[in-house]
PDB file of N, CA and C in Angstrom:
ATOM      1  N   UNK A   1     106.949 -35.931 191.252  1.00 50.00           N
ATOM      2  CA  UNK A   1     106.948 -37.170 190.515  1.00 50.00           C
ATOM      3  C   UNK A   1     107.894 -38.155 191.202  1.00 50.00           C
ATOM      4  N   UNK A   2     107.394 -39.345 191.500  1.00 56.00           N
ATOM      5  CA  UNK A   2     108.227 -40.339 192.175  1.00 56.00           C
ATOM      6  C   UNK A   2     108.719 -41.373 191.182  1.00 56.00           C
ATOM      7  N   UNK A   3     109.911 -41.822 191.415  1.00 56.00           N
ATOM      8  CA  UNK A   3     110.481 -42.856 190.546  1.00 56.00           C
ATOM      9  C   UNK A   3     109.839 -44.197 190.869  1.00 56.00           C
ATOM     10  N   UNK A   4     109.556 -44.939 189.832  1.00 57.00           N
ATOM     11  CA  UNK A   4     108.958 -46.256 190.004  1.00 57.00           C
ATOM     12  C   UNK A   4     110.052 -47.263 190.360  1.00 57.00           C
ATOM     13  N   UNK A   5     109.803 -48.067 191.378  1.00 51.00           N
ATOM     14  CA  UNK A   5     110.788 -49.065 191.805  1.00 51.00           C
ATOM     15  C   UNK A   5     110.905 -50.152 190.740  1.00 51.00           C
ATOM     16  N   UNK A   6     112.123 -50.577 190.460  1.00 50.00           N
ATOM     17  CA  UNK A   6     112.292 -51.639 189.466  1.00 50.00           C
ATOM     18  C   UNK A   6     111.697 -52.954 189.963  1.00 50.00           C
ATOM     19  N   UNK A   7     111.128 -53.696 189.060  1.00 47.00           N
ATOM     20  CA  UNK A   7     110.576 -55.002 189.422  1.00 47.00           C
ATOM     21  C   UNK A   7     111.671 -56.043 189.293  1.00 47.00           C
ATOM     22  N   UNK A   8     111.766 -56.868 190.277  1.00 46.00           N
ATOM     23  CA  UNK A   8     112.761 -57.929 190.257  1.00 46.00           C
ATOM     24  C   UNK A   8     112.045 -59.248 190.046  1.00 46.00           C
ATOM     25  N   UNK A   9     112.405 -59.914 188.979  1.00 46.00           N
ATOM     26  CA  UNK A   9     111.849 -61.230 188.686  1.00 46.00           C
ATOM     27  C   UNK A   9     112.726 -62.262 189.374  1.00 46.00           C
ATOM     28  N   UNK A  10     112.226 -62.944 190.403  1.00 44.00           N
ATOM     29  CA  UNK A  10     113.089 -63.914 191.066  1.00 44.00           C
ATOM     30  C   UNK A  10     113.405 -65.087 190.145  1.00 44.00           C
ATOM     31  N   UNK A  11     114.641 -65.560 190.223  1.00 57.00           N
ATOM     32  CA  UNK A  11     115.032 -66.732 189.458  1.00 57.00           C
ATOM     33  C   UNK A  11     114.481 -67.956 190.167  1.00 57.00           C
ATOM     34  N   UNK A  12     113.930 -68.870 189.424  1.00 58.00           N
ATOM     35  CA  UNK A  12     113.360 -70.064 190.026  1.00 58.00           C
ATOM     36  C   UNK A  12     113.773 -71.287 189.234  1.00 58.00           C
ATOM     37  N   UNK A  13     114.078 -72.354 189.942  1.00 59.00           N
ATOM     38  CA  UNK A  13     114.504 -73.594 189.287  1.00 59.00           C
ATOM     39  C   UNK A  13     113.386 -74.210 188.463  1.00 59.00           C
ATOM     40  N   UNK A  14     112.166 -73.723 188.628  1.00 67.00           N
ATOM     41  CA  UNK A  14     111.073 -74.258 187.819  1.00 67.00           C
ATOM     42  C   UNK A  14     111.291 -73.991 186.327  1.00 67.00           C
ATOM     43  N   UNK A  15     112.244 -73.146 185.999  1.00 83.00           N
ATOM     44  CA  UNK A  15     112.568 -72.907 184.596  1.00 83.00           C
ATOM     45  C   UNK A  15     113.321 -74.073 183.981  1.00 83.00           C
ATOM     46  N   UNK A  16     113.798 -74.982 184.823  1.00 88.00           N
ATOM     47  CA  UNK A  16     114.418 -76.215 184.360  1.00 88.00           C
ATOM     48  C   UNK A  16     113.436 -77.350 184.581  1.00 88.00           C
ATOM     49  N   UNK A  17     113.527 -78.377 183.769  1.00 91.00           N
ATOM     50  CA  UNK A  17     112.703 -79.567 183.943  1.00 91.00           C
ATOM     51  C   UNK A  17     113.613 -80.763 184.174  1.00 91.00           C
ATOM     52  N   UNK A  18     113.123 -81.740 184.878  1.00 94.00           N
ATOM     53  CA  UNK A  18     113.884 -82.969 185.066  1.00 94.00           C
ATOM     54  C   UNK A  18     114.192 -83.549 183.692  1.00 94.00           C
ATOM     55  N   UNK A  19     115.452 -83.886 183.488  1.00 96.00           N
ATOM     56  CA  UNK A  19     115.897 -84.404 182.195  1.00 96.00           C
ATOM     57  C   UNK A  19     116.574 -83.373 181.322  1.00 96.00           C
ATOM     58  N   UNK A  20     116.430 -82.074 181.647  1.00 96.00           N
ATOM     59  CA  UNK A  20     117.107 -81.039 180.858  1.00 96.00           C
ATOM     60  C   UNK A  20     118.617 -81.253 180.894  1.00 96.00           C
ATOM     61  N   UNK A  21     119.271 -80.927 179.780  1.00 97.00           N
ATOM     62  CA  UNK A  21     120.720 -81.038 179.674  1.00 97.00           C
ATOM     63  C   UNK A  21     121.322 -79.630 179.756  1.00 97.00           C
ATOM     64  N   UNK A  22     122.370 -79.497 180.569  1.00 96.00           N
ATOM     65  CA  UNK A  22     123.118 -78.250 180.688  1.00 96.00           C
ATOM     66  C   UNK A  22     124.521 -78.503 180.163  1.00 96.00           C
ATOM     67  N   UNK A  23     125.182 -77.456 179.690  1.00 97.00           N
ATOM     68  CA  UNK A  23     126.529 -77.604 179.143  1.00 97.00           C
ATOM     69  C   UNK A  23     127.421 -76.481 179.649  1.00 97.00           C
ATOM     70  N   UNK A  24     128.687 -76.840 179.902  1.00 95.00           N
ATOM     71  CA  UNK A  24     129.692 -75.824 180.205  1.00 95.00           C
ATOM     72  C   UNK A  24     130.833 -75.996 179.215  1.00 95.00           C
ATOM     73  N   UNK A  25     131.483 -74.900 178.907  1.00 93.00           N
ATOM     74  CA  UNK A  25     132.568 -74.899 177.932  1.00 93.00           C
ATOM     75  C   UNK A  25     133.649 -73.952 178.419  1.00 93.00           C
ATOM     76  N   UNK A  26     134.879 -74.438 178.462  1.00 87.00           N
ATOM     77  CA  UNK A  26     135.970 -73.565 178.872  1.00 87.00           C
ATOM     78  C   UNK A  26     137.248 -74.349 179.044  1.00 87.00           C
ATOM     79  N   UNK A  27     138.311 -73.653 179.361  1.00 83.00           N
ATOM     80  CA  UNK A  27     139.592 -74.304 179.581  1.00 83.00           C
ATOM     81  C   UNK A  27     140.729 -73.338 179.356  1.00 83.00           C
ATOM     82  N   UNK A  28     141.921 -73.817 179.601  1.00 82.00           N
ATOM     83  CA  UNK A  28     143.127 -73.025 179.429  1.00 82.00           C
ATOM     84  C   UNK A  28     143.916 -73.650 178.299  1.00 82.00           C
ATOM     85  N   UNK A  29     144.031 -72.959 177.183  1.00 82.00           N
ATOM     86  CA  UNK A  29     144.711 -73.425 175.974  1.00 82.00           C
ATOM     87  C   UNK A  29     144.084 -74.686 175.377  1.00 82.00           C
ATOM     88  N   UNK A  30     142.876 -74.973 175.770  1.00 87.00           N
ATOM     89  CA  UNK A  30     142.078 -76.054 175.193  1.00 87.00           C
ATOM     90  C   UNK A  30     140.636 -75.778 175.614  1.00 87.00           C
ATOM     91  N   UNK A  31     139.697 -76.406 174.961  1.00 90.00           N
ATOM     92  CA  UNK A  31     138.294 -76.205 175.304  1.00 90.00           C
ATOM     93  C   UNK A  31     137.716 -77.508 175.808  1.00 90.00           C
ATOM     94  N   UNK A  32     137.322 -77.515 177.071  1.00 91.00           N
ATOM     95  CA  UNK A  32     136.686 -78.677 177.679  1.00 91.00           C
ATOM     96  C   UNK A  32     135.177 -78.492 177.622  1.00 91.00           C
ATOM     97  N   UNK A  33     134.469 -79.529 177.236  1.00 95.00           N
ATOM     98  CA  UNK A  33     133.010 -79.517 177.216  1.00 95.00           C
ATOM     99  C   UNK A  33     132.531 -80.493 178.276  1.00 95.00           C
ATOM    100  N   UNK A  34     131.639 -80.029 179.141  1.00 96.00           N
ATOM    101  CA  UNK A  34     131.055 -80.902 180.158  1.00 96.00           C
ATOM    102  C   UNK A  34     129.538 -80.776 180.071  1.00 96.00           C
ATOM    103  N   UNK A  35     128.877 -81.919 180.137  1.00 98.00           N
ATOM    104  CA  UNK A  35     127.416 -81.950 180.110  1.00 98.00           C
ATOM    105  C   UNK A  35     126.888 -82.404 181.463  1.00 98.00           C
ATOM    106  N   UNK A  36     125.751 -81.844 181.837  1.00 98.00           N
ATOM    107  CA  UNK A  36     125.078 -82.182 183.088  1.00 98.00           C
ATOM    108  C   UNK A  36     123.599 -82.405 182.790  1.00 98.00           C
ATOM    109  N   UNK A  37     122.949 -83.225 183.609  1.00 98.00           N
ATOM    110  CA  UNK A  37     121.527 -83.478 183.437  1.00 98.00           C
ATOM    111  C   UNK A  37     120.816 -83.129 184.741  1.00 98.00           C
ATOM    112  N   UNK A  38     119.693 -82.428 184.634  1.00 96.00           N
ATOM    113  CA  UNK A  38     118.883 -82.072 185.799  1.00 96.00           C
ATOM    114  C   UNK A  38     118.120 -83.323 186.230  1.00 96.00           C
ATOM    115  N   UNK A  39     118.279 -83.708 187.515  1.00 96.00           N
ATOM    116  CA  UNK A  39     117.603 -84.908 188.013  1.00 96.00           C
ATOM    117  C   UNK A  39     116.519 -84.578 189.040  1.00 96.00           C
ATOM    118  N   UNK A  40     116.532 -83.374 189.585  1.00 94.00           N
ATOM    119  CA  UNK A  40     115.488 -82.923 190.511  1.00 94.00           C
ATOM    120  C   UNK A  40     115.553 -81.403 190.589  1.00 94.00           C
ATOM    121  N   UNK A  41     114.441 -80.794 190.974  1.00 90.00           N
ATOM    122  CA  UNK A  41     114.414 -79.338 191.110  1.00 90.00           C
ATOM    123  C   UNK A  41     113.664 -78.940 192.371  1.00 90.00           C
ATOM    124  N   UNK A  42     114.019 -77.779 192.913  1.00 88.00           N
ATOM    125  CA  UNK A  42     113.285 -77.136 193.997  1.00 88.00           C
ATOM    126  C   UNK A  42     113.031 -75.704 193.522  1.00 88.00           C
ATOM    127  N   UNK A  43     112.328 -74.906 194.282  1.00 85.00           N
ATOM    128  CA  UNK A  43     112.085 -73.533 193.807  1.00 85.00           C
ATOM    129  C   UNK A  43     113.350 -72.727 193.507  1.00 85.00           C
ATOM    130  N   UNK A  44     114.464 -72.999 194.194  1.00 85.00           N
ATOM    131  CA  UNK A  44     115.674 -72.193 193.989  1.00 85.00           C
ATOM    132  C   UNK A  44     116.894 -72.983 193.536  1.00 85.00           C
ATOM    133  N   UNK A  45     116.799 -74.305 193.485  1.00 89.00           N
ATOM    134  CA  UNK A  45     117.980 -75.101 193.159  1.00 89.00           C
ATOM    135  C   UNK A  45     117.668 -76.184 192.136  1.00 89.00           C
ATOM    136  N   UNK A  46     118.745 -76.701 191.568  1.00 92.00           N
ATOM    137  CA  UNK A  46     118.643 -77.860 190.672  1.00 92.00           C
ATOM    138  C   UNK A  46     119.624 -78.911 191.174  1.00 92.00           C
ATOM    139  N   UNK A  47     119.175 -80.156 191.214  1.00 95.00           N
ATOM    140  CA  UNK A  47     120.046 -81.281 191.511  1.00 95.00           C
ATOM    141  C   UNK A  47     120.514 -81.801 190.163  1.00 95.00           C
ATOM    142  N   UNK A  48     121.835 -81.768 189.937  1.00 96.00           N
ATOM    143  CA  UNK A  48     122.372 -82.139 188.627  1.00 96.00           C
ATOM    144  C   UNK A  48     123.384 -83.264 188.783  1.00 96.00           C
ATOM    145  N   UNK A  49     123.600 -83.977 187.669  1.00 98.00           N
ATOM    146  CA  UNK A  49     124.630 -85.011 187.612  1.00 98.00           C
ATOM    147  C   UNK A  49     125.392 -84.853 186.310  1.00 98.00           C
ATOM    148  N   UNK A  50     126.696 -85.056 186.377  1.00 98.00           N
ATOM    149  CA  UNK A  50     127.505 -85.054 185.158  1.00 98.00           C
ATOM    150  C   UNK A  50     127.091 -86.252 184.319  1.00 98.00           C
ATOM    151  N   UNK A  51     127.103 -86.083 182.996  1.00 98.00           N
ATOM    152  CA  UNK A  51     126.804 -87.192 182.092  1.00 98.00           C
ATOM    153  C   UNK A  51     127.921 -87.319 181.062  1.00 98.00           C
ATOM    154  N   UNK A  52     128.055 -88.508 180.529  1.00 98.00           N
ATOM    155  CA  UNK A  52     129.077 -88.781 179.520  1.00 98.00           C
ATOM    156  C   UNK A  52     128.705 -88.099 178.209  1.00 98.00           C
ATOM    157  N   UNK A  53     129.709 -87.983 177.349  1.00 97.00           N
ATOM    158  CA  UNK A  53     129.475 -87.446 176.013  1.00 97.00           C
ATOM    159  C   UNK A  53     130.175 -88.340 175.007  1.00 97.00           C
ATOM    160  N   UNK A  54     129.826 -88.135 173.746  1.00 95.00           N
ATOM    161  CA  UNK A  54     130.462 -88.916 172.680  1.00 95.00           C
ATOM    162  C   UNK A  54     130.934 -87.964 171.594  1.00 95.00           C
ATOM    163  N   UNK A  55     132.024 -88.343 170.958  1.00 92.00           N
ATOM    164  CA  UNK A  55     132.558 -87.566 169.845  1.00 92.00           C
ATOM    165  C   UNK A  55     131.790 -87.962 168.595  1.00 92.00           C
ATOM    166  N   UNK A  56     131.244 -86.976 167.903  1.00 93.00           N
ATOM    167  CA  UNK A  56     130.467 -87.251 166.684  1.00 93.00           C
ATOM    168  C   UNK A  56     131.259 -86.976 165.417  1.00 93.00           C
ATOM    169  N   UNK A  57     132.300 -86.148 165.528  1.00 91.00           N
ATOM    170  CA  UNK A  57     133.108 -85.831 164.343  1.00 91.00           C
ATOM    171  C   UNK A  57     134.423 -85.217 164.786  1.00 91.00           C
ATOM    172  N   UNK A  58     135.459 -85.445 163.991  1.00 88.00           N
ATOM    173  CA  UNK A  58     136.721 -84.737 164.141  1.00 88.00           C
ATOM    174  C   UNK A  58     136.763 -83.721 163.011  1.00 88.00           C
ATOM    175  N   UNK A  59     136.934 -82.461 163.371  1.00 87.00           N
ATOM    176  CA  UNK A  59     136.799 -81.396 162.371  1.00 87.00           C
ATOM    177  C   UNK A  59     138.107 -80.655 162.113  1.00 87.00           C
ATOM    178  N   UNK A  60     139.187 -81.261 162.457  1.00 83.00           N
ATOM    179  CA  UNK A  60     140.497 -80.669 162.253  1.00 83.00           C
ATOM    180  C   UNK A  60     141.432 -81.207 163.303  1.00 83.00           C
ATOM    181  N   UNK A  61     142.689 -80.811 163.220  1.00 86.00           N
ATOM    182  CA  UNK A  61     143.634 -81.310 164.204  1.00 86.00           C
ATOM    183  C   UNK A  61     143.211 -80.887 165.603  1.00 86.00           C
ATOM    184  N   UNK A  62     142.984 -81.875 166.466  1.00 87.00           N
ATOM    185  CA  UNK A  62     142.659 -81.661 167.876  1.00 87.00           C
ATOM    186  C   UNK A  62     141.332 -80.924 168.098  1.00 87.00           C
ATOM    187  N   UNK A  63     140.413 -80.980 167.130  1.00 90.00           N
ATOM    188  CA  UNK A  63     139.086 -80.380 167.271  1.00 90.00           C
ATOM    189  C   UNK A  63     138.041 -81.465 167.064  1.00 90.00           C
ATOM    190  N   UNK A  64     137.138 -81.597 168.027  1.00 92.00           N
ATOM    191  CA  UNK A  64     136.102 -82.621 167.935  1.00 92.00           C
ATOM    192  C   UNK A  64     134.743 -82.035 168.297  1.00 92.00           C
ATOM    193  N   UNK A  65     133.706 -82.603 167.693  1.00 93.00           N
ATOM    194  CA  UNK A  65     132.330 -82.222 168.023  1.00 93.00           C
ATOM    195  C   UNK A  65     131.776 -83.268 168.996  1.00 93.00           C
ATOM    196  N   UNK A  66     131.085 -82.799 170.027  1.00 96.00           N
ATOM    197  CA  UNK A  66     130.621 -83.669 171.105  1.00 96.00           C
ATOM    198  C   UNK A  66     129.128 -83.509 171.346  1.00 96.00           C
ATOM    199  N   UNK A  67     128.485 -84.614 171.664  1.00 97.00           N
ATOM    200  CA  UNK A  67     127.080 -84.625 172.064  1.00 97.00           C
ATOM    201  C   UNK A  67     126.949 -85.356 173.398  1.00 97.00           C
ATOM    202  N   UNK A  68     125.989 -84.948 174.229  1.00 98.00           N
ATOM    203  CA  UNK A  68     125.791 -85.630 175.503  1.00 98.00           C
ATOM    204  C   UNK A  68     125.120 -86.986 175.301  1.00 98.00           C
ATOM    205  N   UNK A  69     125.286 -87.857 176.271  1.00 98.00           N
ATOM    206  CA  UNK A  69     124.575 -89.134 176.306  1.00 98.00           C
ATOM    207  C   UNK A  69     123.634 -89.064 177.506  1.00 98.00           C
ATOM    208  N   UNK A  70     122.359 -88.726 177.285  1.00 98.00           N
ATOM    209  CA  UNK A  70     121.417 -88.598 178.407  1.00 98.00           C
ATOM    210  C   UNK A  70     121.368 -89.879 179.234  1.00 98.00           C
ATOM    211  N   UNK A  71     121.264 -89.700 180.537  1.00 98.00           N
ATOM    212  CA  UNK A  71     121.148 -90.792 181.518  1.00 98.00           C
ATOM    213  C   UNK A  71     122.412 -91.626 181.667  1.00 98.00           C
ATOM    214  N   UNK A  72     123.522 -91.258 181.006  1.00 98.00           N
ATOM    215  CA  UNK A  72     124.805 -91.950 181.186  1.00 98.00           C
ATOM    216  C   UNK A  72     125.577 -91.205 182.268  1.00 98.00           C
ATOM    217  N   UNK A  73     125.144 -91.379 183.508  1.00 98.00           N
ATOM    218  CA  UNK A  73     125.658 -90.589 184.624  1.00 98.00           C
ATOM    219  C   UNK A  73     127.092 -90.953 184.984  1.00 98.00           C
ATOM    220  N   UNK A  74     127.840 -89.914 185.327  1.00 96.00           N
ATOM    221  CA  UNK A  74     129.231 -90.054 185.752  1.00 96.00           C
ATOM    222  C   UNK A  74     129.313 -89.401 187.134  1.00 96.00           C
ATOM    223  N   UNK A  75     129.392 -90.189 188.168  1.00 94.00           N
ATOM    224  CA  UNK A  75     129.448 -89.637 189.518  1.00 94.00           C
ATOM    225  C   UNK A  75     128.057 -89.378 190.083  1.00 94.00           C
ATOM    226  N   UNK A  76     128.063 -88.915 191.309  1.00 96.00           N
ATOM    227  CA  UNK A  76     126.819 -88.697 192.032  1.00 96.00           C
ATOM    228  C   UNK A  76     126.207 -87.329 191.785  1.00 96.00           C
ATOM    229  N   UNK A  77     124.987 -87.125 192.297  1.00 97.00           N
ATOM    230  CA  UNK A  77     124.298 -85.848 192.119  1.00 97.00           C
ATOM    231  C   UNK A  77     124.814 -84.781 193.079  1.00 97.00           C
ATOM    232  N   UNK A  78     124.652 -83.531 192.686  1.00 94.00           N
ATOM    233  CA  UNK A  78     124.953 -82.424 193.577  1.00 94.00           C
ATOM    234  C   UNK A  78     123.983 -81.283 193.300  1.00 94.00           C
ATOM    235  N   UNK A  79     123.634 -80.563 194.368  1.00 94.00           N
ATOM    236  CA  UNK A  79     122.636 -79.486 194.291  1.00 94.00           C
ATOM    237  C   UNK A  79     123.344 -78.149 194.086  1.00 94.00           C
ATOM    238  N   UNK A  80     122.796 -77.352 193.168  1.00 93.00           N
ATOM    239  CA  UNK A  80     123.349 -76.021 192.921  1.00 93.00           C
ATOM    240  C   UNK A  80     122.218 -75.006 192.821  1.00 93.00           C
ATOM    241  N   UNK A  81     122.489 -73.807 193.316  1.00 90.00           N
ATOM    242  CA  UNK A  81     121.538 -72.707 193.217  1.00 90.00           C
ATOM    243  C   UNK A  81     121.428 -72.280 191.754  1.00 90.00           C
ATOM    244  N   UNK A  82     120.215 -71.996 191.329  1.00 90.00           N
ATOM    245  CA  UNK A  82     120.005 -71.483 189.976  1.00 90.00           C
ATOM    246  C   UNK A  82     120.255 -69.983 190.009  1.00 90.00           C
ATOM    247  N   UNK A  83     121.067 -69.519 189.082  1.00 87.00           N
ATOM    248  CA  UNK A  83     121.416 -68.103 188.998  1.00 87.00           C
ATOM    249  C   UNK A  83     121.288 -67.668 187.545  1.00 87.00           C
ATOM    250  N   UNK A  84     121.914 -66.576 187.170  1.00 83.00           N
ATOM    251  CA  UNK A  84     121.797 -66.078 185.805  1.00 83.00           C
ATOM    252  C   UNK A  84     123.133 -65.561 185.301  1.00 83.00           C
ATOM    253  N   UNK A  85     123.368 -65.752 184.010  1.00 80.00           N
ATOM    254  CA  UNK A  85     124.544 -65.167 183.369  1.00 80.00           C
ATOM    255  C   UNK A  85     124.272 -63.723 182.960  1.00 80.00           C
ATOM    256  N   UNK A  86     123.046 -63.302 183.094  1.00 79.00           N
ATOM    257  CA  UNK A  86     122.607 -62.019 182.569  1.00 79.00           C
ATOM    258  C   UNK A  86     121.809 -62.224 181.293  1.00 79.00           C
ATOM    259  N   UNK A  87     121.971 -63.394 180.684  1.00 79.00           N
ATOM    260  CA  UNK A  87     121.240 -63.757 179.470  1.00 79.00           C
ATOM    261  C   UNK A  87     120.453 -65.044 179.702  1.00 79.00           C
ATOM    262  N   UNK A  88     121.119 -66.064 180.240  1.00 81.00           N
ATOM    263  CA  UNK A  88     120.511 -67.366 180.466  1.00 81.00           C
ATOM    264  C   UNK A  88     120.501 -67.703 181.947  1.00 81.00           C
ATOM    265  N   UNK A  89     119.538 -68.532 182.344  1.00 86.00           N
ATOM    266  CA  UNK A  89     119.620 -69.132 183.666  1.00 86.00           C
ATOM    267  C   UNK A  89     120.758 -70.135 183.636  1.00 86.00           C
ATOM    268  N   UNK A  90     121.405 -70.345 184.757  1.00 90.00           N
ATOM    269  CA  UNK A  90     122.548 -71.244 184.786  1.00 90.00           C
ATOM    270  C   UNK A  90     122.725 -71.812 186.184  1.00 90.00           C
ATOM    271  N   UNK A  91     123.635 -72.772 186.289  1.00 91.00           N
ATOM    272  CA  UNK A  91     124.121 -73.260 187.571  1.00 91.00           C
ATOM    273  C   UNK A  91     125.643 -73.243 187.508  1.00 91.00           C
ATOM    274  N   UNK A  92     126.272 -73.235 188.665  1.00 91.00           N
ATOM    275  CA  UNK A  92     127.732 -73.231 188.742  1.00 91.00           C
ATOM    276  C   UNK A  92     128.176 -74.584 189.302  1.00 91.00           C
ATOM    277  N   UNK A  93     128.465 -75.557 188.434  1.00 93.00           N
ATOM    278  CA  UNK A  93     128.842 -76.886 188.922  1.00 93.00           C
ATOM    279  C   UNK A  93     130.114 -76.872 189.761  1.00 93.00           C
ATOM    280  N   UNK A  94     131.079 -76.038 189.394  1.00 90.00           N
ATOM    281  CA  UNK A  94     132.329 -75.895 190.138  1.00 90.00           C
ATOM    282  C   UNK A  94     132.652 -74.409 190.223  1.00 90.00           C
ATOM    283  N   UNK A  95     133.759 -74.087 190.870  1.00 88.00           N
ATOM    284  CA  UNK A  95     134.140 -72.683 191.011  1.00 88.00           C
ATOM    285  C   UNK A  95     134.603 -72.074 189.696  1.00 88.00           C
ATOM    286  N   UNK A  96     134.854 -72.909 188.680  1.00 89.00           N
ATOM    287  CA  UNK A  96     135.361 -72.395 187.402  1.00 89.00           C
ATOM    288  C   UNK A  96     134.443 -72.723 186.227  1.00 89.00           C
ATOM    289  N   UNK A  97     133.211 -73.132 186.489  1.00 91.00           N
ATOM    290  CA  UNK A  97     132.292 -73.505 185.409  1.00 91.00           C
ATOM    291  C   UNK A  97     130.957 -72.797 185.535  1.00 91.00           C
ATOM    292  N   UNK A  98     130.376 -72.486 184.389  1.00 93.00           N
ATOM    293  CA  UNK A  98     129.005 -71.991 184.295  1.00 93.00           C
ATOM    294  C   UNK A  98     128.293 -72.918 183.317  1.00 93.00           C
ATOM    295  N   UNK A  99     127.262 -73.602 183.774  1.00 95.00           N
ATOM    296  CA  UNK A  99     126.511 -74.517 182.911  1.00 95.00           C
ATOM    297  C   UNK A  99     125.175 -73.888 182.555  1.00 95.00           C
ATOM    298  N   UNK A 100     124.924 -73.767 181.269  1.00 94.00           N
ATOM    299  CA  UNK A 100     123.696 -73.154 180.750  1.00 94.00           C
ATOM    300  C   UNK A 100     122.882 -74.209 180.012  1.00 94.00           C
ATOM    301  N   UNK A 101     121.607 -73.937 179.756  1.00 94.00           N
ATOM    302  CA  UNK A 101     120.813 -74.909 179.006  1.00 94.00           C
ATOM    303  C   UNK A 101     121.449 -75.210 177.644  1.00 94.00           C
ATOM    304  N   UNK A 102     121.553 -76.483 177.320  1.00 96.00           N
ATOM    305  CA  UNK A 102     122.123 -76.934 176.053  1.00 96.00           C
ATOM    306  C   UNK A 102     121.117 -76.689 174.946  1.00 96.00           C
ATOM    307  N   UNK A 103     121.554 -76.168 173.807  1.00 96.00           N
ATOM    308  CA  UNK A 103     120.650 -75.825 172.705  1.00 96.00           C
ATOM    309  C   UNK A 103     120.426 -76.973 171.720  1.00 96.00           C
ATOM    310  N   UNK A 104     121.022 -78.131 171.976  1.00 96.00           N
ATOM    311  CA  UNK A 104     120.803 -79.283 171.108  1.00 96.00           C
ATOM    312  C   UNK A 104     121.852 -79.461 170.027  1.00 96.00           C
ATOM    313  N   UNK A 105     122.751 -78.500 169.884  1.00 96.00           N
ATOM    314  CA  UNK A 105     123.769 -78.615 168.830  1.00 96.00           C
ATOM    315  C   UNK A 105     125.038 -79.262 169.387  1.00 96.00           C
ATOM    316  N   UNK A 106     125.821 -79.876 168.487  1.00 95.00           N
ATOM    317  CA  UNK A 106     127.093 -80.463 168.886  1.00 95.00           C
ATOM    318  C   UNK A 106     128.023 -79.349 169.366  1.00 95.00           C
ATOM    319  N   UNK A 107     128.815 -79.651 170.371  1.00 94.00           N
ATOM    320  CA  UNK A 107     129.723 -78.676 170.984  1.00 94.00           C
ATOM    321  C   UNK A 107     131.161 -79.029 170.629  1.00 94.00           C
ATOM    322  N   UNK A 108     131.961 -78.019 170.257  1.00 92.00           N
ATOM    323  CA  UNK A 108     133.343 -78.261 169.847  1.00 92.00           C
ATOM    324  C   UNK A 108     134.277 -78.236 171.051  1.00 92.00           C
ATOM    325  N   UNK A 109     135.089 -79.283 171.153  1.00 91.00           N
ATOM    326  CA  UNK A 109     136.153 -79.315 172.143  1.00 91.00           C
ATOM    327  C   UNK A 109     137.487 -79.328 171.409  1.00 91.00           C
ATOM    328  N   UNK A 110     138.516 -78.850 172.093  1.00 90.00           N
ATOM    329  CA  UNK A 110     139.861 -78.886 171.530  1.00 90.00           C
ATOM    330  C   UNK A 110     140.773 -79.523 172.559  1.00 90.00           C
ATOM    331  N   UNK A 111     141.882 -80.089 172.094  1.00 84.00           N
ATOM    332  CA  UNK A 111     142.810 -80.742 173.012  1.00 84.00           C
ATOM    333  C   UNK A 111     144.186 -80.823 172.368  1.00 84.00           C
ATOM    334  N   UNK A 112     145.138 -81.178 173.179  1.00 77.00           N
ATOM    335  CA  UNK A 112     146.483 -81.439 172.681  1.00 77.00           C
ATOM    336  C   UNK A 112     146.559 -82.890 172.264  1.00 77.00           C
ATOM    337  N   UNK A 113     147.568 -83.225 171.475  1.00 63.00           N
ATOM    338  CA  UNK A 113     147.754 -84.604 170.991  1.00 63.00           C
ATOM    339  C   UNK A 113     147.653 -85.532 172.150  1.00 63.00           C
TER     340      UNK A 113
END
């Protein structure tokens, strides 16, 4: 009896569409929220641009809910390889960020005074 070779599903940028919003969340002793918008795709990469966000509510001391502003670009585009977190497809905008597809809900950020 021979073992069946595992099937590998290649990750492809076609899983993103132009206009899709990606979000990253993280920080040290605070939570930074960054939004990105897909502006072009290739079979293995996504061209993304950072976009502005707006505060929709303050929910406690130094806690705010944020939503992206589509097409409100901040800076130029950059290309990133599409990879996976093990659960979601993602891109790595910087060496310390993982941006995943945004689910449409407001994202909580925290900050110091």
